[in-house]
PDB file of C-alpha atoms in Angstrom:
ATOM      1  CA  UNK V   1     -17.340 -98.168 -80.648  1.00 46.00           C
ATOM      2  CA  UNK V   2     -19.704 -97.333 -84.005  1.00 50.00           C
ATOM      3  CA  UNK V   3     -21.817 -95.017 -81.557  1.00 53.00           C
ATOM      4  CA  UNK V   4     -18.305 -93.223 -80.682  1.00 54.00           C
ATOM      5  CA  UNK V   5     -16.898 -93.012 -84.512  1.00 50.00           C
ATOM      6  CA  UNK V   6     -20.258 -91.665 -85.395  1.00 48.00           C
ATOM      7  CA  UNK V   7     -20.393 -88.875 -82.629  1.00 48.00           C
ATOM      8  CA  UNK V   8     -17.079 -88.049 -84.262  1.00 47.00           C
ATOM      9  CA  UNK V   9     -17.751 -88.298 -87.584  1.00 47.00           C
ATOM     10  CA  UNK V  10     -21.169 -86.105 -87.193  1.00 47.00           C
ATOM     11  CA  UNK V  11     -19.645 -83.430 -84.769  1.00 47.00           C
ATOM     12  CA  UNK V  12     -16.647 -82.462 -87.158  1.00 48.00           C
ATOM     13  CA  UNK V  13     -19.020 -81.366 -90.337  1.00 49.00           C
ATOM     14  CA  UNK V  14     -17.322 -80.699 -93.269  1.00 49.00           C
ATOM     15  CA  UNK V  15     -16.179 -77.615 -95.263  1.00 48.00           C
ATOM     16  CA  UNK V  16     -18.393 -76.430 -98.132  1.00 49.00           C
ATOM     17  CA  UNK V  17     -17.093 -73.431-100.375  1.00 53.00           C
ATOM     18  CA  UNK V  18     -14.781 -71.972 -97.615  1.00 53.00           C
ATOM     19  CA  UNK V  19     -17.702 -72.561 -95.256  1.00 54.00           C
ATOM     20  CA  UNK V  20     -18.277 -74.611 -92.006  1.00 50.00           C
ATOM     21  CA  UNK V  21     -21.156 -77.165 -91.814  1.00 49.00           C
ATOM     22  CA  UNK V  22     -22.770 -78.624 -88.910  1.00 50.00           C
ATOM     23  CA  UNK V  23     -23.983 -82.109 -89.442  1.00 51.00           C
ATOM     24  CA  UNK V  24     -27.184 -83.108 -86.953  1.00 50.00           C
ATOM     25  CA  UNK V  25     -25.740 -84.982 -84.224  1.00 52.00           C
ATOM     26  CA  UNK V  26     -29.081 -85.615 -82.533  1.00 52.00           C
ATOM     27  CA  UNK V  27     -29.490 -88.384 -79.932  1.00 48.00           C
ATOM     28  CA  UNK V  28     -32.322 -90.158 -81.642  1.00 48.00           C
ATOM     29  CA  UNK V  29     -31.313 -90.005 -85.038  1.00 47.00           C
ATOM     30  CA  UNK V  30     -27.813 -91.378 -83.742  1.00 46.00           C
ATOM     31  CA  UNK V  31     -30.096 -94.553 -82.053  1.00 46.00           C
ATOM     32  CA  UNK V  32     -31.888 -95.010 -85.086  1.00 47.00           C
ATOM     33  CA  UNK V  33     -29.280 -94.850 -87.885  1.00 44.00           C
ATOM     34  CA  UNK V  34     -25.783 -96.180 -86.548  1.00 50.00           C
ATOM     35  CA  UNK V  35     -22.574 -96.633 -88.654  1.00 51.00           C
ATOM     36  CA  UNK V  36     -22.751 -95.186 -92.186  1.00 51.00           C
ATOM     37  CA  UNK V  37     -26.307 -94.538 -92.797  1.00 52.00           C
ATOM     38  CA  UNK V  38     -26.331 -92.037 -90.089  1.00 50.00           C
ATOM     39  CA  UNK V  39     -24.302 -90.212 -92.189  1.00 51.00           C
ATOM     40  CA  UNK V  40     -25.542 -90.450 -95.072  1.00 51.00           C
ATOM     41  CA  UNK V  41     -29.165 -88.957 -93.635  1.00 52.00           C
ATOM     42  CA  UNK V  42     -27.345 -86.395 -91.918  1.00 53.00           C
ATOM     43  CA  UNK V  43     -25.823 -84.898 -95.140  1.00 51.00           C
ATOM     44  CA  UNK V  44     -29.736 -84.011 -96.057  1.00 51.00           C
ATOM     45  CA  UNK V  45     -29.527 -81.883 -92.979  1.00 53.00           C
ATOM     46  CA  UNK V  46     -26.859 -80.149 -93.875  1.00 54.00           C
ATOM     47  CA  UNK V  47     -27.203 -76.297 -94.334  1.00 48.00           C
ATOM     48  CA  UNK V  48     -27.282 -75.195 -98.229  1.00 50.00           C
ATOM     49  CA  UNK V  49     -24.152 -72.939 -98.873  1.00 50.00           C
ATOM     50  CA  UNK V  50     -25.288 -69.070 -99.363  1.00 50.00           C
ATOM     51  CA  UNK V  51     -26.205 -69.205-103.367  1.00 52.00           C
ATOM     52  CA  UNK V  52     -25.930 -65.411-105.177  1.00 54.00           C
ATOM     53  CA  UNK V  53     -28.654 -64.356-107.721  1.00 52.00           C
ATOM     54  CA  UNK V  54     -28.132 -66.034-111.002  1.00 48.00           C
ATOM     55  CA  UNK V  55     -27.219 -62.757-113.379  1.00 46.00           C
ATOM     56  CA  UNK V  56     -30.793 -62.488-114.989  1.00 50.00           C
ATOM     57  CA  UNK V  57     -29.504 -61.406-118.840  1.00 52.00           C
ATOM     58  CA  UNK V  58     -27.192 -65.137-117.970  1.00 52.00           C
ATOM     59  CA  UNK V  59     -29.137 -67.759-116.959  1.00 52.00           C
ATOM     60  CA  UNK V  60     -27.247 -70.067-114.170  1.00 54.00           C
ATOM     61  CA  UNK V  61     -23.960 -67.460-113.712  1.00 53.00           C
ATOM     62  CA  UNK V  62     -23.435 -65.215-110.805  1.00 56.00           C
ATOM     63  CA  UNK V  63     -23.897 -61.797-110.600  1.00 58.00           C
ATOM     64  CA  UNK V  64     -21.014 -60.810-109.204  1.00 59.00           C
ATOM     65  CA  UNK V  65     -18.573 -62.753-111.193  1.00 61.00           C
ATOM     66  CA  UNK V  66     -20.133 -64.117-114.272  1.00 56.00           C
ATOM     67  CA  UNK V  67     -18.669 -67.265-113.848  1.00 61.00           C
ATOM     68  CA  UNK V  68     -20.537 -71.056-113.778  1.00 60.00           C
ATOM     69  CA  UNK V  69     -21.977 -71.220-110.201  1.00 56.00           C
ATOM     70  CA  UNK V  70     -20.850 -74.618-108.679  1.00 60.00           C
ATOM     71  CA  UNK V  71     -23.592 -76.739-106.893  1.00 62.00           C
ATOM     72  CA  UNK V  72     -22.740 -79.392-104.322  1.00 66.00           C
ATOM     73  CA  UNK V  73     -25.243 -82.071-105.112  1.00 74.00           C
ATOM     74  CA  UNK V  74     -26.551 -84.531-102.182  1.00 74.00           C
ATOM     75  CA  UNK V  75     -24.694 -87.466-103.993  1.00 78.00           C
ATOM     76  CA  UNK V  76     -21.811 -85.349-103.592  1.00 81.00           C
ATOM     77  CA  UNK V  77     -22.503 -84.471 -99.921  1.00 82.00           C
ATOM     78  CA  UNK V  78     -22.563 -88.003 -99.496  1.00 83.00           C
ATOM     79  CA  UNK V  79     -19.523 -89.251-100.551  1.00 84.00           C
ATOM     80  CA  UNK V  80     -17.910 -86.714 -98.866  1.00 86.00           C
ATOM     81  CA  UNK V  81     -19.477 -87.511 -95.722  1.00 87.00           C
ATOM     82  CA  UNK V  82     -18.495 -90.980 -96.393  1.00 88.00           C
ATOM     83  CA  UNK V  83     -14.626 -89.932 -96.812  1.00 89.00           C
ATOM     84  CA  UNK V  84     -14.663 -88.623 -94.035  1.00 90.00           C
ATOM     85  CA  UNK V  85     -16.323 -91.219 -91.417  1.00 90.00           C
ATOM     86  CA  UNK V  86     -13.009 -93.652 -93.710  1.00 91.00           C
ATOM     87  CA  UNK V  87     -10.818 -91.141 -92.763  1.00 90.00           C
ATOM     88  CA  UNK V  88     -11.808 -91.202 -88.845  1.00 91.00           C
ATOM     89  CA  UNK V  89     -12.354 -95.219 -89.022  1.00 89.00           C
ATOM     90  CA  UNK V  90      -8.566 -95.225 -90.664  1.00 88.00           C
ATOM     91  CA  UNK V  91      -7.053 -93.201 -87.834  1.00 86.00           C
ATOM     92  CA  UNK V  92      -8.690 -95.495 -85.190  1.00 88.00           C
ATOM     93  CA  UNK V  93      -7.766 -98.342 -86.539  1.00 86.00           C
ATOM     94  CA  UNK V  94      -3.741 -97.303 -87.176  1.00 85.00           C
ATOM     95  CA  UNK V  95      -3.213 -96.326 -84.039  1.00 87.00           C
ATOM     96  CA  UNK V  96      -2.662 -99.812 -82.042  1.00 86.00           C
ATOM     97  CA  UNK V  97      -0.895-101.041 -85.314  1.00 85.00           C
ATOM     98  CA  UNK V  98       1.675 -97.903 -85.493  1.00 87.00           C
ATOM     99  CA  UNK V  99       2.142 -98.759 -81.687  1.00 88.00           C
ATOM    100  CA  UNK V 100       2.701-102.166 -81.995  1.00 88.00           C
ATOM    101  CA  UNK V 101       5.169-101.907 -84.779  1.00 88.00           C
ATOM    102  CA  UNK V 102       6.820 -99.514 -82.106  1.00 89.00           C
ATOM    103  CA  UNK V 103       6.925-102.330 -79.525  1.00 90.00           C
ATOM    104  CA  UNK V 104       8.368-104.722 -82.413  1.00 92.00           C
ATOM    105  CA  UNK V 105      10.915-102.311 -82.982  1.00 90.00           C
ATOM    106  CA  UNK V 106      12.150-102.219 -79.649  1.00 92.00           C
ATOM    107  CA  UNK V 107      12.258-105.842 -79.436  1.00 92.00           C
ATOM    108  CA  UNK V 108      14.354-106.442 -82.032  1.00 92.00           C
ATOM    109  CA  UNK V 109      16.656-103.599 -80.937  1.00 91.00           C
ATOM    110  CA  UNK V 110      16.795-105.800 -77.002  1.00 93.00           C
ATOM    111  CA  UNK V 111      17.276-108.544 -78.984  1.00 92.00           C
ATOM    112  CA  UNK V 112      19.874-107.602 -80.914  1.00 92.00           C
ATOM    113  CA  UNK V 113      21.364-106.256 -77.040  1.00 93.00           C
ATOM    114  CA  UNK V 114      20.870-109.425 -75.534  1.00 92.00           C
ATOM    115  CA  UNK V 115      22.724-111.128 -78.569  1.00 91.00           C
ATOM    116  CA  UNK V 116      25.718-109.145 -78.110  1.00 92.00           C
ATOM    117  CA  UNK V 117      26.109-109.734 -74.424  1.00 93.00           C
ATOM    118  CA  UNK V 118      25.615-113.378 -75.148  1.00 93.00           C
ATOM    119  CA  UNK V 119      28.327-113.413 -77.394  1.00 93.00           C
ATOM    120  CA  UNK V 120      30.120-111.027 -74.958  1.00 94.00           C
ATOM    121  CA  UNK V 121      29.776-113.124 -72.090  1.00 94.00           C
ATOM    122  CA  UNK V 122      30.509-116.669 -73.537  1.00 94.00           C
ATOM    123  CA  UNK V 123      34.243-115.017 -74.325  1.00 94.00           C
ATOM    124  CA  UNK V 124      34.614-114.268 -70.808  1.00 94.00           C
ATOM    125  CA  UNK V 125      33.952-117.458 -69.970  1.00 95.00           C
ATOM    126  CA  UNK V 126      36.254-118.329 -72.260  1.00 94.00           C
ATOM    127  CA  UNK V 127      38.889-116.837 -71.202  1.00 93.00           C
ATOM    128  CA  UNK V 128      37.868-117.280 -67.585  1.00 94.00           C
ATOM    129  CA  UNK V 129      38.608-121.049 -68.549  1.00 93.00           C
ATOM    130  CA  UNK V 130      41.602-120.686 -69.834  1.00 90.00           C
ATOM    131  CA  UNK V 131      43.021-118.383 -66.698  1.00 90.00           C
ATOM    132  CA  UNK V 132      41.897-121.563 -64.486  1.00 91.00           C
ATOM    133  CA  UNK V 133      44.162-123.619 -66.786  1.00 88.00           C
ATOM    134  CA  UNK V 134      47.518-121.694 -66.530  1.00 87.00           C
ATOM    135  CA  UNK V 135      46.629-120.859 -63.001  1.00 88.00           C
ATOM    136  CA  UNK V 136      46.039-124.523 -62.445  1.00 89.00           C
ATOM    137  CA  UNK V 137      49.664-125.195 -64.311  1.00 85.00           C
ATOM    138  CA  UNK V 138      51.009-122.796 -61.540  1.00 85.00           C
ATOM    139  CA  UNK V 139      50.157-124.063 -58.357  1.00 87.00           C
ATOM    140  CA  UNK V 140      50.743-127.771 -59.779  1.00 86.00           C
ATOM    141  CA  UNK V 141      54.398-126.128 -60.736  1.00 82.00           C
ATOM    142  CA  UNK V 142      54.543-124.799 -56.788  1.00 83.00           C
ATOM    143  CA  UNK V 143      53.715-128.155 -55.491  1.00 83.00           C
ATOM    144  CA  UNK V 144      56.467-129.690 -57.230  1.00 79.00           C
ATOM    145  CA  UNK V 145      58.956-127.306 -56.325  1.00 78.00           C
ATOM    146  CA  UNK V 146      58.113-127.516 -52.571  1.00 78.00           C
ATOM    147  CA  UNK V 147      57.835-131.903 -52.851  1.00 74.00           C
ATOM    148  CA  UNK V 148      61.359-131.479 -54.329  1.00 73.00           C
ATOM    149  CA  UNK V 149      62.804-129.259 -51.997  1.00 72.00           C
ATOM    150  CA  UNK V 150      61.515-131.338 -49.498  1.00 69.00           C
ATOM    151  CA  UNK V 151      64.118-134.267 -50.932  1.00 67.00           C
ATOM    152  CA  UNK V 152      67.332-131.756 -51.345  1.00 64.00           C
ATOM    153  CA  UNK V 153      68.028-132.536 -54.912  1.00 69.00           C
ATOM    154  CA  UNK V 154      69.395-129.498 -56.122  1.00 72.00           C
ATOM    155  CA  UNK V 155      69.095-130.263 -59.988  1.00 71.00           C
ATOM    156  CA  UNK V 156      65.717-131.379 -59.232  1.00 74.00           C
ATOM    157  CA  UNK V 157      65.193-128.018 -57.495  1.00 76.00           C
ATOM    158  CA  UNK V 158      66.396-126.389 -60.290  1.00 78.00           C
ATOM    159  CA  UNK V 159      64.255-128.573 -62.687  1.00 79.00           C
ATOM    160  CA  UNK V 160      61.085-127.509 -61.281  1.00 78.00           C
ATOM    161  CA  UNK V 161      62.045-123.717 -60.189  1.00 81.00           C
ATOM    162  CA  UNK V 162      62.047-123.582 -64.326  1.00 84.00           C
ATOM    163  CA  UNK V 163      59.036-125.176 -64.669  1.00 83.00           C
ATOM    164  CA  UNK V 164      57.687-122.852 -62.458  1.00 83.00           C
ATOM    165  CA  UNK V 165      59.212-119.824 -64.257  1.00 86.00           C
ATOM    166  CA  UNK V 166      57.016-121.614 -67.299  1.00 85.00           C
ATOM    167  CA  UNK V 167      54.510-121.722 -65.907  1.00 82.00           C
ATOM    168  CA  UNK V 168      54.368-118.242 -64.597  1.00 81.00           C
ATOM    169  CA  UNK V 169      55.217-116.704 -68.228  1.00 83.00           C
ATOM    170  CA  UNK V 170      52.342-118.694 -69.768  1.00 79.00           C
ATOM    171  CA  UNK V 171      50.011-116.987 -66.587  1.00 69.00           C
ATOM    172  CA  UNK V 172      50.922-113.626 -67.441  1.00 63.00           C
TER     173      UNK V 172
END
């Protein structure tokens, strides 16, 4: 994984005053100096950036501008070159967790599904229980209709045809 980070980190370079740098990237200094430290000796590899002749009536100005020349000193070069080898380590190592806060996202969201249809389903059964119930009182209400008819009571016939008609409005 280092070896990988590091073949990264020394193939992108850096950008010195508007220019590209290569950094070395060569196979035995990458098997001699993993992690960091092959960084760090790489940025003495590193081209110079193009200087312009100091002005010579101002000592340490350009000639073109006049202006304070800015140097990039290896310390600087350095901690640059550190940055970025951070900034590639960072990137690798968010990655899985940006995923996996993904995949915890979606659980919740199935959970929070699956919760609803629980809920859903025990009021079906519910109600499913209660149907049984009046449709139970029904066919008990039929049977008693048809034992009394059997006897020819007509006020017991009677009786139970309103039980039934009860029983039926409470169904519906």
């Amino acid at each position: 994984m280092t070896t990988n980070a590091n073949m990264r980190a020394l193939s992108y370079g850096s950008e010195q005053n508007g220019k590209r740098v290569r950094v070395s990237t060569s196979e035995t200094e990458l098997t001699r100096n993993i992690g960091l430290p092959a960084l760090l000796s790489s940025a003495r590899d590193r081209e110079e950036p193009r200087r312009t002749r100091p002005d010579r009536s101002r000592p340490g100005r350009t000639k073109s501008t006049g202006k304070q020349k800015k140097t990039c000193s290896l310390d600087d070069r350095v901690y640059s070159a550190a940055d970025e080898y951070k900034d590639i380590v960072e990137d690798i190592i968010d990655e899985p967790r940006e995923k996996v806060d993904g995949l915890e996202d979606d659980l919740k969201c199935e959970q929070k599904t699956v919760g609803r249809h629980r809920v859903e389903v025990e009021a079906l059964t519910a109600e499913l229980e209660q149907q049984k119930f009046r449709l139970d009182a029904v066919v008990d209400a039929e049977k008693e209709v048809v034992r009394v008819a059997d006897r020819s009571s007509i006020l017991q016939l009677g009786h139970a045809m309103f039980k039934l008609e009860e029983a039926l409005k409470k169904g519906s």
